[in-house]
C-alpha cells in the first residue's frame, strides 16, 4: 500500500510508536517546521552521505522506527549523523531549500 508523500497512513501499533489508531498522525511538514523551530533540525545544505536499509532507529523527523525493508538516509549536520526516512528527508529538504532562498 502506498502512502501519500506528505502524510503517513493510518496509525497502527507497529508503525505509530504508540499513537492510538483512531488519532491522525501529524503532517510531516508540521514536524519539520517544529523541528526547525526547536533546533532539533537544521536547514540542510548538503545531501545525505549514506543511504541503505533501515536500521530500526527512530527517524529524526517523525520519530517512527525506520524498518529494515525501508530506505534510510543518514544526514550529517551539527549534531552528527542522524537517520531519516526518505519521505521525511524530501520534505525537510524542500523546506530547507525554501528557507535558504528567503535568506539570499
Coordinates of C-alpha atoms in Angstrom, one line a residue:
X1 CA 0.0 0.0 0.0
X2 CA 1.4 3.4 -1.0
X3 CA 1.2 6.3 1.4
X4 CA 1.0 9.9 0.3
X5 CA 4.4 11.6 0.4
X6 CA 3.2 14.4 2.7
X7 CA 1.3 12.3 5.2
X8 CA 1.6 9.0 7.0
X9 CA -1.1 6.4 6.6
X10 CA -3.4 5.3 9.3
X11 CA -1.7 4.6 12.6
X12 CA -1.0 1.0 13.5
X13 CA 0.7 -0.3 16.6
X14 CA 3.7 -1.4 14.5
X15 CA 4.2 1.9 12.8
X16 CA 2.8 4.6 15.1
X17 CA 5.1 4.2 18.1
X18 CA 2.0 4.0 20.4
X19 CA -0.3 6.6 18.8
X20 CA -3.9 5.3 19.0
X21 CA -5.2 4.0 15.7
X22 CA -8.1 6.5 15.7
X23 CA -5.9 9.5 16.1
X24 CA -4.3 11.0 12.9
X25 CA -0.6 11.3 12.8
X26 CA 0.8 14.8 12.2
X27 CA 1.8 16.0 8.8
X28 CA 5.5 15.5 8.1
X29 CA 5.8 19.2 7.1
X30 CA 4.4 20.2 10.5
X31 CA 7.0 18.0 12.2
X32 CA 9.8 19.5 10.0
X33 CA 8.7 23.1 10.9
X34 CA 8.5 22.2 14.6
X35 CA 11.9 20.6 14.4
X36 CA 13.5 23.6 12.7
X37 CA 11.8 26.0 15.2
X38 CA 13.1 24.0 18.2
X39 CA 16.6 23.4 16.8
X40 CA 16.2 19.6 16.6
X41 CA 16.5 20.0 12.8
X42 CA 18.7 22.5 10.8
X43 CA 18.5 24.0 7.3
X44 CA 20.0 21.4 5.1
X45 CA 22.9 22.3 2.8
X46 CA 24.4 19.0 1.6
X47 CA 22.8 15.7 0.7
X48 CA 22.8 12.7 2.9
X49 CA 26.2 10.9 2.9
X50 CA 24.7 7.4 3.3
X51 CA 21.6 5.5 2.2
X52 CA 20.8 1.9 2.8
X53 CA 18.4 -0.4 4.5
X54 CA 16.7 0.9 7.7
X55 CA 18.4 0.1 11.0
X56 CA 15.3 0.2 13.2
X57 CA 16.5 3.6 14.6
X58 CA 13.8 6.3 15.0
X59 CA 13.6 8.9 12.3
X60 CA 14.8 12.3 13.5
X61 CA 11.7 13.9 11.9
X62 CA 8.8 11.7 12.7
X63 CA 10.3 9.5 15.5
X64 CA 9.0 6.3 13.9
X65 CA 11.4 3.4 13.5
X66 CA 12.9 3.0 10.1
X67 CA 12.1 -0.6 9.2
X68 CA 14.8 -2.8 7.7
X69 CA 12.9 -3.0 4.5
X70 CA 12.7 0.8 4.2
X71 CA 15.4 3.0 2.8
X72 CA 17.2 5.1 5.5
X73 CA 19.2 8.2 4.9
X74 CA 21.8 9.3 7.4
X75 CA 22.0 13.1 7.3
X76 CA 25.2 14.8 8.5
X77 CA 24.8 18.0 10.4
X78 CA 25.7 19.9 13.6
X79 CA 24.5 17.1 15.8
X80 CA 26.3 14.3 13.9
X81 CA 24.8 11.8 11.5
X82 CA 21.0 11.3 12.1
X83 CA 18.7 8.7 10.5
X84 CA 15.7 9.8 8.5
X85 CA 13.0 8.2 6.3
X86 CA 13.3 9.1 2.6
X87 CA 9.9 10.8 2.5
X88 CA 10.7 12.8 5.7
X89 CA 14.0 13.8 4.2
X90 CA 12.4 15.0 1.0
X91 CA 10.0 17.3 2.9
X92 CA 12.8 18.5 5.1
X93 CA 15.0 19.2 2.0
X94 CA 12.1 21.1 0.3
X95 CA 11.5 23.3 3.4
X96 CA 15.3 23.9 3.7
X97 CA 15.5 25.0 0.1
X98 CA 12.7 27.5 0.5
X99 CA 14.3 28.9 3.7
X100 CA 17.7 29.3 2.0
X101 CA 16.1 31.2 -0.9
X102 CA 14.5 33.6 1.6
X103 CA 17.8 34.3 3.2
X104 CA 19.6 35.2 0.0

